[in-house]
Amino acid sequence: MTQDFVRRLSDTGDSFERSLGIGDKVHLDFTIIILLSIISAYGLLVLYSAVYPNQSAVISQMMKIGFAVLVMVILAQISPIFYQRIAPWLFIAAIFLLVATYLFGTEVNGSRRWLRIPGFVGFQPSEVMKLALPMALASYFHDRHLPPRKRHIFWALIIIIIPTALVVPQPDLGTALIICVSGILVLLLAGIAWKFVFGALGFAVLSAPAVWFLLRDYQQRRILSLIDPERDPLGDGWNIIQSKTAIGSGGLSGKGLFEGTQSHLDFLPESQTDFIIAVLAEEMGFLGVVFLLVMYLLLMGRGIMIAIQAQDTFGRLLTGSITFTFFVYVFVNIAMVSGLLPVVGIPLPLVSYGGTSILTIFAGFGIMMSIHTHKRIML
Amino acid sequence: MGEPLVLKDHSGESKIFFERAVIGFLVLIALTLFLFGRLFYLQIIQHDIYTTLSDKNRIQVKAIPPVRGLIYDRHGELIAHNIPSLNLTVIKEISRDIEVTLSKIDELIGLSAEDQQAFKRRLARRQRPYEPVPVIFRLSAADHARIVVNKNSLPGVQVEARLVRHYPQGALMAHAVGSVRRINETDAKRLDPVAYSGTNHIGKIGVEKHYENILLGTVGYRRVETNARGVVMKELDSVNPKFGRDITLHVDAGLQRVASAALAERRGTVVAIEPSTGGVLALVSKPSYDPNLFVTGIDHETYAGLLESVDVPLFNRALQGQYEPGSTIKPLLGIAGLVTGTISADDVISDPGWFRLPNEDRLYRDWNWRLDDTGGHGEVSLQKAIYRSCNVYFYSLAVKLGINRIHQHLEQFGFGQNTALDLPEARSGLLPSVAWKKEYRGLAWFPGDTVNIGIGQGDMLVTPLQMATAVTLIANRGKWRSPRMLKSGHELDEDERFNDINIVPDYIWDEIIVAMEKVVHRGNQELGENGTAWAYIGKDISYRMAGKSGTAQVVSIKQGEEYNENELSERQRKHAWFIAFAPIEKPQIALAVLVENGGGGSEIAAPVAREVIDYYLNKQNSTTELSKL
């Protein structure tokens, strides 16, 4: 164990990288809070239009965001040392929960993702894992020499593969992808040698044909329909044809809120969840999407700044992983809806309707703010 | 965790991290720019394409089919109209399991494997989700009731009503009027998809085909905005359809019925024409078929039955049957002989019962020739040669005329051509000539060929419609009135295109018409002196009819043999012809009757002609008398 000396920053005028502000006293980062507020409000507006005239989804989403903000604020108060210490145990607990889901989970729409505790609300252990895995890896490398040695890379990969392999058969490819990527990002940020990175990429490309035969039938069809949506325009190609039509018909400035024919006449599937960017693109046009993407970019820029300023390996790796994982959500979702990637269930963060991922995302920012505002001194 | 204590290189680590984070941020910006590019491509560059697609999605043009024009006979009796037909359709998206739905339908009202396959083909051709696809056309009332009662267990199943063609006269008018049939894939390629967007049917044969353009009408449409389930949200605009025009035919349904009844169960045809107009009064071909079978799709078995029947009910004998004219050609050759001066009306020849060309051994027999060399008609003039149907006279006349003059003369009467104005399926028969034989047979024309033409045998082929046209010309004394079906409702597409036969002077027409009158009316003479048809139809006739019988051989009779009907099977017997018009003073009806394998023309075909003419003149007289009152 590394013997870190840690103390709360106080009024001493030590020369640190940054001076203290009001945010540090309440352990919040106002840049992040403002950007989260803008994006969430914008997302609620789009959702309001997408489900119009039904407002219950908007109210429910607002309540979920409210709850998630509360969780974020609470998590921000807790010292990063705590997260670092509990990380391995949280990871092990999450693995057990995933196994439990596998055994006792509730089946919803053909997939087994939910664990219901009698007398309590249900939750998705895979969402817990989205944070538990990068925390565990960051904690693991915190205690190791960096850049990581082969042996450590090996164990890190094992730590990544186990939860991924547990989520894939639920089946929940989108979440498995996010979990896996959040782990790999930790590895990349830890300074894994480029030869491993490119070696792995080469291996992935070469093994792609073999992976094809491991994919389920519906997954193969999704990939085929991406290449040629007209193959089955009423079936697998439908979603992608309709979402591209919605986006393209939006033009520069859109058809106007509530005026999107693709979404309001039900041509667009999943218009309030995974495909909500198509509603935005149709109604607010190219400019509306660019605005959202710029907001995302600012948020992530802030995340990277916080990561760079973090004072220890755990904080750097975890903040970096959370930030870049957030971008993976954004990129995969928009690329999928605009017909560049096959359809996998990944929501557009802070905009898509649905509670589980919102909570995880806000929790991640809560931990990020904790890392940023609880300064420690290295010996 | 059993690691040796490692001294961490903190500044080195943060340097590595800084480097990685900057690379990561650059990748992130690059990927974001890539997304911008993608969105720019879809939203700005391809904006127009996707706007069109989006409009195509939401805006549906729903065709409103025009009502097809009705068809009436000359007295206003309905021949073709439209009745509501119930179609059973299924919407795939609402029916949870298409197989279960189909098996339920099968359970309730029966659904053949063939129907199921046809349904699946239609399902695969669907344009959009939530489009109803027909399973069964023409649902019976009982089946409809069964479906309605079980509606709750049949999600996505609907019953749609639309108008379909119906022929209330059934088989009676099938060959006269033709029918509409379902548009098949070959038609679909050729047709204007807009004009036919509201209908599944098209006139496939006969009048229905010829007047398709005016019967069809103009399709109307409603432009509506629908949601993805095809539910209409609002109407954008609409244009009403223009109904197809009603047309009236010359056909007389009553006469058609009488002609059909007169033929009874025999295979044969009656074509009757009004000489003053060329209007086709009756066009019967038997056996016939029910055209309604074809409207909504015929099942395979029934269709195969119709196709394979030896009686070929789908074959229109009146328009497409090509037969030797037999002796019915004789009055026309008589005219040719007189016009050309080859013979005169008073010339008399001696008929020994056979004819022989100079320098040839072959005997051309007369019809009453016997093996013992008795028979023949004795002294024969042109008139006798017609009313007794003397072969030897016409053998001799044909040889004297020569094939070129025969060809030239008969061509004026429309042989070898389709003379009908609005019966596109009518065939042109065959009017042989030297050139024809050279081209198609590669042979020279022999004098013997000409001999056979003299009695309407050999290579010459005519349709019953052509024979009716020819006898109409005699009734009109050379004035052409091309046969036509359409009486009113529209202009004929085509004007009279034949020149009247002006070269025949009146006295020649008189001569021939008198001879034809004698075929029917000359009676009570000694044996061998009566008109050939007198015994069968002339004894009690109350008006003046001109006629000519004919008999067309189906098998050739060898030299030195007799035609013995009893020895031949039914299908090898001669075809019986009779052509006639009446009344002679002011012809109101001209017709040709052919009974396949019927035997003698006078005996078999003439009574049919008589019944038809009787009915028609009777009806004309009663209407005339009525109008006098």
PDB file of C-alpha atoms in Angstrom, chain B residues 73-75 79 173 176 249-257 259 270-284 465 483-485 487 582 587-591 612-613 615-617 619-620:
ATOM      1  CA  ASP B  73     -77.692  -3.936 -75.698  1.00  0.00           C
ATOM      2  CA  ARG B  74     -79.665  -2.074 -78.382  1.00  0.00           C
ATOM      3  CA  HIS B  75     -82.853  -2.194 -76.340  1.00  0.00           C
ATOM      4  CA  ILE B  79     -74.866  -6.540 -70.508  1.00  0.00           C
ATOM      5  CA  MET B 173     -72.611 -12.607 -73.978  1.00  0.00           C
ATOM      6  CA  ALA B 176     -69.881 -11.035 -78.001  1.00  0.00           C
ATOM      7  CA  LEU B 249     -74.067  -2.044 -78.570  1.00  0.00           C
ATOM      8  CA  HIS B 250     -75.986  -3.130 -81.636  1.00  0.00           C
ATOM      9  CA  VAL B 251     -76.364  -6.529 -80.030  1.00  0.00           C
ATOM     10  CA  ASP B 252     -79.898  -7.651 -79.277  1.00  0.00           C
ATOM     11  CA  ALA B 253     -79.809  -9.724 -76.119  1.00  0.00           C
ATOM     12  CA  GLY B 254     -83.124 -11.352 -76.991  1.00  0.00           C
ATOM     13  CA  LEU B 255     -81.861 -12.352 -80.399  1.00  0.00           C
ATOM     14  CA  GLN B 256     -78.664 -13.598 -78.834  1.00  0.00           C
ATOM     15  CA  ARG B 257     -80.708 -15.803 -76.520  1.00  0.00           C
ATOM     16  CA  ALA B 259     -79.675 -17.898 -81.461  1.00  0.00           C
ATOM     17  CA  VAL B 270     -74.404 -17.465 -85.344  1.00  0.00           C
ATOM     18  CA  VAL B 271     -73.376 -14.022 -86.535  1.00  0.00           C
ATOM     19  CA  ALA B 272     -76.251 -11.698 -87.405  1.00  0.00           C
ATOM     20  CA  ILE B 273     -75.800  -8.210 -88.856  1.00  0.00           C
ATOM     21  CA  GLU B 274     -78.175  -5.342 -89.485  1.00  0.00           C
ATOM     22  CA  PRO B 275     -77.464  -4.603 -93.170  1.00  0.00           C
ATOM     23  CA  SER B 276     -78.339  -0.923 -93.051  1.00  0.00           C
ATOM     24  CA  THR B 277     -75.756  -0.198 -90.345  1.00  0.00           C
ATOM     25  CA  GLY B 278     -73.383  -3.144 -90.219  1.00  0.00           C
ATOM     26  CA  GLY B 279     -74.290  -3.433 -86.543  1.00  0.00           C
ATOM     27  CA  VAL B 280     -73.767  -6.902 -85.129  1.00  0.00           C
ATOM     28  CA  LEU B 281     -77.163  -8.042 -83.836  1.00  0.00           C
ATOM     29  CA  ALA B 282     -76.017 -11.371 -82.495  1.00  0.00           C
ATOM     30  CA  LEU B 283     -72.642 -12.954 -82.071  1.00  0.00           C
ATOM     31  CA  VAL B 284     -72.999 -16.394 -80.572  1.00  0.00           C
ATOM     32  CA  LEU B 465     -68.124 -13.148 -89.287  1.00  0.00           C
ATOM     33  CA  PRO B 483     -69.479  -5.053 -89.034  1.00  0.00           C
ATOM     34  CA  ARG B 484     -69.395  -3.137 -85.778  1.00  0.00           C
ATOM     35  CA  MET B 485     -70.463  -3.669 -82.191  1.00  0.00           C
ATOM     36  CA  LYS B 487     -74.167   1.571 -81.567  1.00  0.00           C
ATOM     37  CA  ALA B 582     -84.507 -11.257 -94.958  1.00  0.00           C
ATOM     38  CA  PRO B 587     -83.307  -6.551 -95.676  1.00  0.00           C
ATOM     39  CA  GLN B 588     -83.318  -6.098 -91.919  1.00  0.00           C
ATOM     40  CA  ILE B 589     -81.086  -8.948 -90.895  1.00  0.00           C
ATOM     41  CA  ALA B 590     -78.296 -10.869 -92.548  1.00  0.00           C
ATOM     42  CA  LEU B 591     -76.604 -13.786 -90.918  1.00  0.00           C
ATOM     43  CA  VAL B 612     -83.201 -16.401 -85.527  1.00  0.00           C
ATOM     44  CA  ILE B 613     -84.689 -14.447 -88.422  1.00  0.00           C
ATOM     45  CA  TYR B 615     -87.689 -13.949 -83.963  1.00  0.00           C
ATOM     46  CA  TYR B 616     -86.016 -10.811 -85.198  1.00  0.00           C
ATOM     47  CA  LEU B 617     -88.563  -9.909 -87.867  1.00  0.00           C
ATOM     48  CA  LYS B 619     -89.961  -8.361 -82.919  1.00  0.00           C
ATOM     49  CA  GLN B 620     -89.311  -5.665 -85.550  1.00  0.00           C
TER      50      GLN B 620
END
